[in-house]
GROMACS .gro file of C-alpha atoms in nm:
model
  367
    1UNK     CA    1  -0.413   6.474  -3.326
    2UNK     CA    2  -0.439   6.226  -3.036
    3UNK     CA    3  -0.496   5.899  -3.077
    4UNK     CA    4  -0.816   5.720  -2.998
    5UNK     CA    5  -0.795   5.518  -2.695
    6UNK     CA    6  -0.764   5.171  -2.759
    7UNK     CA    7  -1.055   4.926  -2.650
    8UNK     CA    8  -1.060   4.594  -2.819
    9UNK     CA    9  -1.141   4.235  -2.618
   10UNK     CA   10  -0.861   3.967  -2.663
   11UNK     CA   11  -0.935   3.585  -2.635
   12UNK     CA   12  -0.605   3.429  -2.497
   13UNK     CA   13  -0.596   3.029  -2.483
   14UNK     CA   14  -0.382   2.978  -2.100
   15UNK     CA   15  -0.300   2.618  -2.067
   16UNK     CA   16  -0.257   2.579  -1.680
   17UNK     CA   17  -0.074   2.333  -1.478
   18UNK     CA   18  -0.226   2.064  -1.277
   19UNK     CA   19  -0.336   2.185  -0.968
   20UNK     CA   20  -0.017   2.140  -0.714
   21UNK     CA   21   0.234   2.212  -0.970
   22UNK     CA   22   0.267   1.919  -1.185
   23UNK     CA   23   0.192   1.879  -1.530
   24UNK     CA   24   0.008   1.620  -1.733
   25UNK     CA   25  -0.325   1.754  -1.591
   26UNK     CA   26  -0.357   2.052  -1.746
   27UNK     CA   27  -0.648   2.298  -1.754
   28UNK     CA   28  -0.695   2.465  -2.095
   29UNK     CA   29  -0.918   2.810  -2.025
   30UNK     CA   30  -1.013   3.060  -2.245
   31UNK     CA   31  -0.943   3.390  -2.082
   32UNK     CA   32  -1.156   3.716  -2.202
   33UNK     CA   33  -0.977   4.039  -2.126
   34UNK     CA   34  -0.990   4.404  -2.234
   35UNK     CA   35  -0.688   4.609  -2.346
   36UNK     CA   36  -0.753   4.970  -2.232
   37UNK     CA   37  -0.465   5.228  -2.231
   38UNK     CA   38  -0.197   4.913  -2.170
   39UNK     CA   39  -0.469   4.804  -1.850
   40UNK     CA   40  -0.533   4.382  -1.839
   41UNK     CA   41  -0.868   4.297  -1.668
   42UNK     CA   42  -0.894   3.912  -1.652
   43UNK     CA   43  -1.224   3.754  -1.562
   44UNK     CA   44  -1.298   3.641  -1.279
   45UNK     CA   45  -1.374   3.273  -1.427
   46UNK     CA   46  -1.006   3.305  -1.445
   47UNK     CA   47  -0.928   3.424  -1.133
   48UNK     CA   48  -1.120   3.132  -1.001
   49UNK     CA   49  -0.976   2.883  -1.171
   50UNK     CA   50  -0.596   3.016  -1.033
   51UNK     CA   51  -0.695   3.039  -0.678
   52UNK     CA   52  -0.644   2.666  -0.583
   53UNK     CA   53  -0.329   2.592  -0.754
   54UNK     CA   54  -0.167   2.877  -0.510
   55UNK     CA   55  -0.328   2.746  -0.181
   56UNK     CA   56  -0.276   2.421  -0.163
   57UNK     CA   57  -0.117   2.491   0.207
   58UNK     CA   58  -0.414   2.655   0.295
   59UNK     CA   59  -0.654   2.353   0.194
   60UNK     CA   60  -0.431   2.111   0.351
   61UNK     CA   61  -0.730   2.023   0.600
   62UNK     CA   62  -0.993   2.040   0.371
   63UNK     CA   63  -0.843   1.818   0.124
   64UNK     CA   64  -0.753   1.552   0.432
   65UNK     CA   65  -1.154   1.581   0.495
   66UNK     CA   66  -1.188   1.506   0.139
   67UNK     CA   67  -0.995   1.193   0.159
   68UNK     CA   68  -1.211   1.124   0.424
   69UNK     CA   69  -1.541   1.116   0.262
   70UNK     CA   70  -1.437   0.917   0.027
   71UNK     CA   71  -1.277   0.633   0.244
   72UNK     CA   72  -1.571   0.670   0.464
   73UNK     CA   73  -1.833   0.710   0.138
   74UNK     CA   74  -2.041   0.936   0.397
   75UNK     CA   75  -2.041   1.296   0.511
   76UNK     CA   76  -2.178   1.152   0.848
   77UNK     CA   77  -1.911   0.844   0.906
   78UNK     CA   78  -1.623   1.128   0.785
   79UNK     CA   79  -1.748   1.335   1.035
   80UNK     CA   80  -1.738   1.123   1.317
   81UNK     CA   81  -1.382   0.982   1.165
   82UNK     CA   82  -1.255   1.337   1.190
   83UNK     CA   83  -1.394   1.458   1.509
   84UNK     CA   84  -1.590   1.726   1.315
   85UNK     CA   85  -1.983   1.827   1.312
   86UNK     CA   86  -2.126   1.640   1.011
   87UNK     CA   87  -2.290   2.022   0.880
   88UNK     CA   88  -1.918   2.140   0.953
   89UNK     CA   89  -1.802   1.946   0.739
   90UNK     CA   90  -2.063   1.984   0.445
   91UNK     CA   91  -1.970   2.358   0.443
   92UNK     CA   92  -1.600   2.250   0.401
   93UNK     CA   93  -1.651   2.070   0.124
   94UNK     CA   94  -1.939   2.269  -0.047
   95UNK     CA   95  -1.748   2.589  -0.003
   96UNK     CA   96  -1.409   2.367  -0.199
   97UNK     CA   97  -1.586   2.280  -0.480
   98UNK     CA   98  -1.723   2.637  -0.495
   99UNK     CA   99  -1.387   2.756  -0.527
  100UNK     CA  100  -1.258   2.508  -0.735
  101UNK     CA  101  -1.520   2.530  -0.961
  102UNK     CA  102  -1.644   2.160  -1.003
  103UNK     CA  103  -1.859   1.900  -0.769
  104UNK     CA  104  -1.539   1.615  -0.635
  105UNK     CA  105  -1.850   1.363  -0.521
  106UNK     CA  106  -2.144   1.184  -0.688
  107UNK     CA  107  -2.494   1.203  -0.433
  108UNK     CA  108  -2.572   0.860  -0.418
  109UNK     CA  109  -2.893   0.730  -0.256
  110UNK     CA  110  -2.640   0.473  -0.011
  111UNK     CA  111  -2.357   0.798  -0.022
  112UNK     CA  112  -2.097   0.968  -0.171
  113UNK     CA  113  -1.850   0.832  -0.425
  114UNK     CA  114  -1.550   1.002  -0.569
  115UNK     CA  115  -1.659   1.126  -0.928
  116UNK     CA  116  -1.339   1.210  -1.228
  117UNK     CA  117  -1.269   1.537  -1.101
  118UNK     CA  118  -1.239   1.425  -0.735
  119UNK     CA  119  -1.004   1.098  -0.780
  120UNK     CA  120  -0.764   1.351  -0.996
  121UNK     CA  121  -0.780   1.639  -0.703
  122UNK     CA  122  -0.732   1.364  -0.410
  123UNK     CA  123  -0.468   1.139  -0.678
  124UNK     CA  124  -0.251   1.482  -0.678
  125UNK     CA  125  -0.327   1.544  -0.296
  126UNK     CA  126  -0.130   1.179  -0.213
  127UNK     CA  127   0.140   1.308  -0.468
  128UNK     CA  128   0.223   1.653  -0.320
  129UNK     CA  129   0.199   1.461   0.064
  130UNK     CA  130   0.476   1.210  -0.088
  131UNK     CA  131   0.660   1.454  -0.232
  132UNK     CA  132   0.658   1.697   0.113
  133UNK     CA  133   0.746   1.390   0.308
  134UNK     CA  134   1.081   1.288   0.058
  135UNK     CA  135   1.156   1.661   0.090
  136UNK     CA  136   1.155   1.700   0.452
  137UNK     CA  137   1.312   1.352   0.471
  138UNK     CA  138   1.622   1.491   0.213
  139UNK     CA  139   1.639   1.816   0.449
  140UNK     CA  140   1.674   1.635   0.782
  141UNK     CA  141   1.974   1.489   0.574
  142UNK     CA  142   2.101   1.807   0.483
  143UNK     CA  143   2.104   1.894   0.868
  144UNK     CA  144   2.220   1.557   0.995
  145UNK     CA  145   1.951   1.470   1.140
  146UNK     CA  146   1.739   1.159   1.062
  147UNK     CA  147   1.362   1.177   1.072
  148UNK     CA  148   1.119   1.063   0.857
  149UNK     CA  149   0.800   0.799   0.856
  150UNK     CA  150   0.759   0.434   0.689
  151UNK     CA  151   0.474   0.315   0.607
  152UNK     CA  152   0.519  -0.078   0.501
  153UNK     CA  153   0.249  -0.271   0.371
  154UNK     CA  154   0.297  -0.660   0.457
  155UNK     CA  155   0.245  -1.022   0.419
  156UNK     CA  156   0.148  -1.176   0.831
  157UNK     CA  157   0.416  -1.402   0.776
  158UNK     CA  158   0.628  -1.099   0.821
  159UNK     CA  159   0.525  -1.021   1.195
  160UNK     CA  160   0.664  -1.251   1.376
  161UNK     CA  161   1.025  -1.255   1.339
  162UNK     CA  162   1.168  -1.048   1.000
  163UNK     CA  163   1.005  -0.716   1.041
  164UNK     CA  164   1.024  -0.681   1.399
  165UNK     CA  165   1.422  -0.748   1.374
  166UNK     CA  166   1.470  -0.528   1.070
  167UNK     CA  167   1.277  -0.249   1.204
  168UNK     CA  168   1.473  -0.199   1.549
  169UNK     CA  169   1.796  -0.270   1.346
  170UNK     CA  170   1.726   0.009   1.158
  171UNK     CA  171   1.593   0.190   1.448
  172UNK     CA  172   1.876   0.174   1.657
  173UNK     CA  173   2.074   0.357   1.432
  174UNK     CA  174   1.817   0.610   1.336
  175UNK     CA  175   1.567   0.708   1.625
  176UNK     CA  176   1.385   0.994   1.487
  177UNK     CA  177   1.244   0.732   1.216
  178UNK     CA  178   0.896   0.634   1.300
  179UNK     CA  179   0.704   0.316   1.140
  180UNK     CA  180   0.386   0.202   1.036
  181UNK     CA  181   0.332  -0.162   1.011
  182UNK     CA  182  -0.013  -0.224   0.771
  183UNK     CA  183  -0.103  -0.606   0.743
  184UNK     CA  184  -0.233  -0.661   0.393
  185UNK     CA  185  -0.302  -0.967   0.198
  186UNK     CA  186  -0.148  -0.921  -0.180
  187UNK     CA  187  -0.407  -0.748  -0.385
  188UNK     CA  188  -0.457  -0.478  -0.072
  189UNK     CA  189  -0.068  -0.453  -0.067
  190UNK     CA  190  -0.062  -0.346  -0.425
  191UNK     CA  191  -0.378  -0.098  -0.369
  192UNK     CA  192  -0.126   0.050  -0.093
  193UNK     CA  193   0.075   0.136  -0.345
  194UNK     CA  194  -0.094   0.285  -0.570
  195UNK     CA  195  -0.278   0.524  -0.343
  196UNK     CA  196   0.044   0.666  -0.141
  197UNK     CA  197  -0.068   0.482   0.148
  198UNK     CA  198   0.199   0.269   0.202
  199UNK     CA  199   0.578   0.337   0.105
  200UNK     CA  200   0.679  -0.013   0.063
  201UNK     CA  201   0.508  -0.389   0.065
  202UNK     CA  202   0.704  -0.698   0.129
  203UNK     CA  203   0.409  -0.963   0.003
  204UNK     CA  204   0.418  -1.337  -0.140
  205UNK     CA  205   0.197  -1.382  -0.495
  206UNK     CA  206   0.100  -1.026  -0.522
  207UNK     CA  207  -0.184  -1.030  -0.783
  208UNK     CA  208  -0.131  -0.758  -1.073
  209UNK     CA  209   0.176  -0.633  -1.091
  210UNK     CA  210   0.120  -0.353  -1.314
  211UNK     CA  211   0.187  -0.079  -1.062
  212UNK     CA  212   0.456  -0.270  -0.898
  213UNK     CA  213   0.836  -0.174  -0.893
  214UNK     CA  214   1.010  -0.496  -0.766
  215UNK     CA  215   1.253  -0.422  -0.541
  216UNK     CA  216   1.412  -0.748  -0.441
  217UNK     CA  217   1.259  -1.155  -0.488
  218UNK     CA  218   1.314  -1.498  -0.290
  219UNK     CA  219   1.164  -1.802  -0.347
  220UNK     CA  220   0.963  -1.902  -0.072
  221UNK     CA  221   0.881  -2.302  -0.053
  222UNK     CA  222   0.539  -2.371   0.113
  223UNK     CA  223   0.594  -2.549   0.451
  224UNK     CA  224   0.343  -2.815   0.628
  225UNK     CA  225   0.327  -2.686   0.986
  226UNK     CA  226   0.278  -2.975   1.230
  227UNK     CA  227   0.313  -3.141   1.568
  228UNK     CA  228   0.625  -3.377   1.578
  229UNK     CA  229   0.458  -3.659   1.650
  230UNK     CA  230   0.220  -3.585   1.328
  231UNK     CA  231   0.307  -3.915   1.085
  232UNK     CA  232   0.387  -3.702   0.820
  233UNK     CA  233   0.664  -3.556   1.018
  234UNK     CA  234   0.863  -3.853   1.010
  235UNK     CA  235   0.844  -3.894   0.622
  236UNK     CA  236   1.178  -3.697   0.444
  237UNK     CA  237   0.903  -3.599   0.110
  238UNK     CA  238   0.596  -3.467   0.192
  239UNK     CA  239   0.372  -3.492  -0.138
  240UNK     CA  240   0.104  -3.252  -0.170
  241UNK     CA  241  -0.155  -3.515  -0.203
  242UNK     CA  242  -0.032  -3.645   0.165
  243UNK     CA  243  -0.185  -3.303   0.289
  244UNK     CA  244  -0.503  -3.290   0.066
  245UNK     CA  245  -0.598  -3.721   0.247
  246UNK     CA  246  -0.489  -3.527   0.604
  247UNK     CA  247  -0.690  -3.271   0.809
  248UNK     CA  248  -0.562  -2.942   0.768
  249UNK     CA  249  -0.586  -2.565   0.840
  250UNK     CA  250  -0.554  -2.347   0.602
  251UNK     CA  251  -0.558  -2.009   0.508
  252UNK     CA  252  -0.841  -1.827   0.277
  253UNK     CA  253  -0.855  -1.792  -0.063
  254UNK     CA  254  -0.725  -1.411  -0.085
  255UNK     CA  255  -0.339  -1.537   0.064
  256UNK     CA  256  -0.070  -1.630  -0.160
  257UNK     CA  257  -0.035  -1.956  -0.002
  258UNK     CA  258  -0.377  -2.065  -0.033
  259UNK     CA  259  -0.342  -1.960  -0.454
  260UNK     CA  260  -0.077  -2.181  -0.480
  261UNK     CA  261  -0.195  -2.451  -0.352
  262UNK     CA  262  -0.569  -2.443  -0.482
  263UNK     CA  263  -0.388  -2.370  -0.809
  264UNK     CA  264  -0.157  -2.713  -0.776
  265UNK     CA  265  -0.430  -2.913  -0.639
  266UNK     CA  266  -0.673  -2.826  -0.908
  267UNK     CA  267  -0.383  -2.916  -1.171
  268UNK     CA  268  -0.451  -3.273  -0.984
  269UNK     CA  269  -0.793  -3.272  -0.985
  270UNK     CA  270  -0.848  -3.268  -0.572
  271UNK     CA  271  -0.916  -2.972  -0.375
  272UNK     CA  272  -0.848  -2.778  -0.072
  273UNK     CA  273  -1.111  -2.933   0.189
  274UNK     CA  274  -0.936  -2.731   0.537
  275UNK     CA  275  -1.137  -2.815   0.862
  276UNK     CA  276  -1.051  -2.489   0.941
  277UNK     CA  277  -1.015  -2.170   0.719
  278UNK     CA  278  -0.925  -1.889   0.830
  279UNK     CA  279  -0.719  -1.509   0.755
  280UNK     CA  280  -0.482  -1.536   1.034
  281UNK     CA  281  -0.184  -1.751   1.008
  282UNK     CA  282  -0.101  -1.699   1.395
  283UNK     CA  283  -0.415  -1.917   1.457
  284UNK     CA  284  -0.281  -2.204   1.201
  285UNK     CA  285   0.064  -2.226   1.392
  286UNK     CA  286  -0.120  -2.249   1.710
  287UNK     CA  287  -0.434  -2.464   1.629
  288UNK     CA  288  -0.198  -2.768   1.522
  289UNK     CA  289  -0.063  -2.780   1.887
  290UNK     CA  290  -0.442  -2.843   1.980
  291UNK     CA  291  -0.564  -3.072   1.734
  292UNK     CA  292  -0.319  -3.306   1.571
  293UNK     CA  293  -0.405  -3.161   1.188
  294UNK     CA  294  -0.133  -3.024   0.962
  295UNK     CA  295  -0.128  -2.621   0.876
  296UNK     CA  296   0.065  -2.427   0.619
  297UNK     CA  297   0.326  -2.117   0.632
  298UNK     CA  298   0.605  -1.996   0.443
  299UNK     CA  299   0.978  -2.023   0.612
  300UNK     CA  300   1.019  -1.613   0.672
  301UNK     CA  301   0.707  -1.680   0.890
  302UNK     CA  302   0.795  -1.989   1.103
  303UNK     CA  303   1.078  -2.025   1.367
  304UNK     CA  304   1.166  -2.339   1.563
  305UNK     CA  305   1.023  -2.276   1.923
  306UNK     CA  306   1.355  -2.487   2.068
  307UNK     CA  307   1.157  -2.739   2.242
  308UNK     CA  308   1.097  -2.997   1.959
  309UNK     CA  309   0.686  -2.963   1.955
  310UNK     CA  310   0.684  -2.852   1.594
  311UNK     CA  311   0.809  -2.935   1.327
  312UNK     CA  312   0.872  -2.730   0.952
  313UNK     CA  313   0.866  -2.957   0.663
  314UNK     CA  314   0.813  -2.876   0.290
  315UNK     CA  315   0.589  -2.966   0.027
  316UNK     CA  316   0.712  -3.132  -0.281
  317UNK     CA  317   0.867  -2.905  -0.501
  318UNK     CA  318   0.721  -3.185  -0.754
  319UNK     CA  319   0.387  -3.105  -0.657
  320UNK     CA  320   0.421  -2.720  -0.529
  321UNK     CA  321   0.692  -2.534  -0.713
  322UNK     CA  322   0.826  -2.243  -0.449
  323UNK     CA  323   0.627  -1.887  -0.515
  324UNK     CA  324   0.771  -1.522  -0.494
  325UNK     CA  325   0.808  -1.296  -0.162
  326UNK     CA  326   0.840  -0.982  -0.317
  327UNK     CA  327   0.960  -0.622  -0.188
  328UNK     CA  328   0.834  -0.371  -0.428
  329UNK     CA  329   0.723  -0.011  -0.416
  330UNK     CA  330   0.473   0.210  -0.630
  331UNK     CA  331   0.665   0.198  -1.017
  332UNK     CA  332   0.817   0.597  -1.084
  333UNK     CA  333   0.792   0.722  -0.767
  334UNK     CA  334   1.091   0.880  -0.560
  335UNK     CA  335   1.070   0.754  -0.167
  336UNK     CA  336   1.197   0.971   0.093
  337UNK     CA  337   1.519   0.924   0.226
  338UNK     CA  338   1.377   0.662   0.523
  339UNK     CA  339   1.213   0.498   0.340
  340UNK     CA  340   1.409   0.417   0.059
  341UNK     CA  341   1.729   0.350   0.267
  342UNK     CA  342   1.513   0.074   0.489
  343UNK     CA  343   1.428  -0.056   0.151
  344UNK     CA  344   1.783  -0.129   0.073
  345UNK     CA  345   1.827  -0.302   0.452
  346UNK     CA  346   1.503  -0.538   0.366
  347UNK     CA  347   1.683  -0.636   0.042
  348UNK     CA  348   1.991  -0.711   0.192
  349UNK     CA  349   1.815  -0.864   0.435
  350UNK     CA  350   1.656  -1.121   0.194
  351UNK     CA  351   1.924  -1.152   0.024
  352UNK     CA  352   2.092  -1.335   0.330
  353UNK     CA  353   1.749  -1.542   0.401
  354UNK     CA  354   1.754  -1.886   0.241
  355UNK     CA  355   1.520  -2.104   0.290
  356UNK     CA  356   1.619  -2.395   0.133
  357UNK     CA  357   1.934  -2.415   0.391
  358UNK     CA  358   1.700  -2.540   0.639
  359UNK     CA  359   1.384  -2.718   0.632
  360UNK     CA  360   1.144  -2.382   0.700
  361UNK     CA  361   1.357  -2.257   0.906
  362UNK     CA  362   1.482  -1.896   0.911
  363UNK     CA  363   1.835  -1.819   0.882
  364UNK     CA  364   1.992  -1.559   1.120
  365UNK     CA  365   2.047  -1.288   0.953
  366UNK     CA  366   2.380  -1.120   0.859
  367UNK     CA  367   2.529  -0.795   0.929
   0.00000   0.00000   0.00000
């Protein structure tokens, strides 16, 4: 006597990985299936929910219209961002989530905003990038070649004279190595970070910390920019109250520089009164020459133009204790070869800066 065929449903509990590969996101779905003569036939809520994890390639452009929408908070504003037909690029999206099985935005009356499910899809998108980039970066290695991207996010006192010199250093040994330069005051720096935007940030005071991997730290004592025939130029101690009875320029509340010193002058009871504020430190080293008022920098910012019209002096460390120019990167994450081998040039490179050698003067660097 035969046996009866065998026709029974299972329930089987498949924990999947997140959706590129990694774990720590995991999907937990229960999958219904019948067992006929040794035959599996998985639902197709299963089905669905695998299809994503193996294309990841294949979405590579919808997710970077994703990323879009979100920095944009519009379809329209994405579209015209991306050079794509606003309806275009509703289908892309609408026909994403349909495959992935859950909405990534919230429909807001002003726009669109990321909801759970769509910071953890575009969180893992910046991952998988960063991780593609260190791999290509390690493989270019492998072949002798060096290639590879930085992305830096920086302090403007880094423009003028330390970037620009540590970037064709490293340039002129490695040519295929491309650079992108993002001017960020410290709490944008740190947001950099966190979102894969940026591979490194060399910033004085950043705000939080919690993200933040320091790299390397030098004190950095805050300087009174001035013409030389300012009167505080001929006095060897500058007191921070001697700026606070003087016209100044300063820069805006969100800069490191401008912390420190509401922080000190609060501590005295006075306060910051600049005739001019403003976010661009380029306009406080030039506005002085105009008007004969006092501005503010840190040395890695300031270089003596030769012909004895300014003058670097600085503020009381009685008054103004030095703050912290910090090269960090995102905490746990692997760089790619560029970038973390620049990183170890910028380090020595500070390393060999000291300020207090001259009075705001940058040192040459060493090789």
């Amino acid at each position: 006597m035969t046996a009866a065929p065998v026709a029974r449903k299972w329930r089987l509990l498949i924990d999947m990985a997140g959706p590129f590969g990694k774990g720590g996101n995991s999907v937990s779905q229960v999958a219904v299936f019948r067992v006929s003569e040794n035959c599996y036939d998985f639902t197709n809520a299963v089905k669905k929910m695998h299809r994503p994890w193996s294309g990841f390639m294949k979405h590579l452009q919808t997710f970077r219209l994703i990323e879009a929408v979100a920095r944009a908070g519009s379809m329209r504003r994405a579209a015209e961002d991306m050079n794509i037909t606003a309806s275009a690029l509703v289908r892309r999206v609408q026909r994403f989530e349909a495959e992935f099985g859950a909405e990534l935005f919230e429909r807001l009356p002003g726009g669109m905003r990321l909801n759970p499910a769509g910071e953890l899809v575009l969180q893992h998108y910046r991952t998988t990038l960063s991780d593609l980039s260190r791999v290509h970066s390690q493989v270019a290695d492998l072949s002798g070649e060096r290639r590879g991207h930085v992305s830096i996010a920086c302090s403007q006192a880094m423009l003028p004279y330390f970037l620009p010199q540590e970037i064709s250093k490293y340039r002129a040994d490695h040519t295929g190595v491309t650079f992108t330069v993002n001017v960020r005051d410290r709490a944008q720096a740190e947001q950099e970070l966190a979102n894969y935007a940026s591979d490194l940030a060399l910033v004085f005071e950043p705000v939080y910390l919690v993200d933040f991997e320091v790299v390397h730290v030098i004190p950095q004592a805050i300087n009174v920019v001035m013409r030389s025939d300012h009167p505080l130029a001929a006095k060897e101690e500058i007191r921070l109250r001697d700026c606070l009875d003087t016209a100044h320029v300063a820069p805006s509340i969100k800069y490191g520089v401008r912390h420190l010193m509401d922080f000190a002058a609060r501590r005295g009871t006075r306060r910051i009164s600049p005739v001019v504020e403003t976010e661009s430190f380029e306009l406080i080293r030039h506005y002085v020459m105009h008007e004969n008022v006092i501005g503010f920098q840190i040395p890695i910012g300031l270089r003596d133009p030769g012909d004895g019209s300014l003058v670097f002096k600085p503020i009381s460390e009685r008054d103004l204790p030095p703050g912290n120019l910090i090269l960090g990167q995102m905490r746990g994450r692997t760089l790619p070869v560029a970038s973390a081998r620049f990183a170890m040039q910028l380090a020595n490179a500070l390393k060999n800066f000291t300020s207090s050698e001259t009075e705001g003067q940058p040192i040459p660097h060493k090789n």
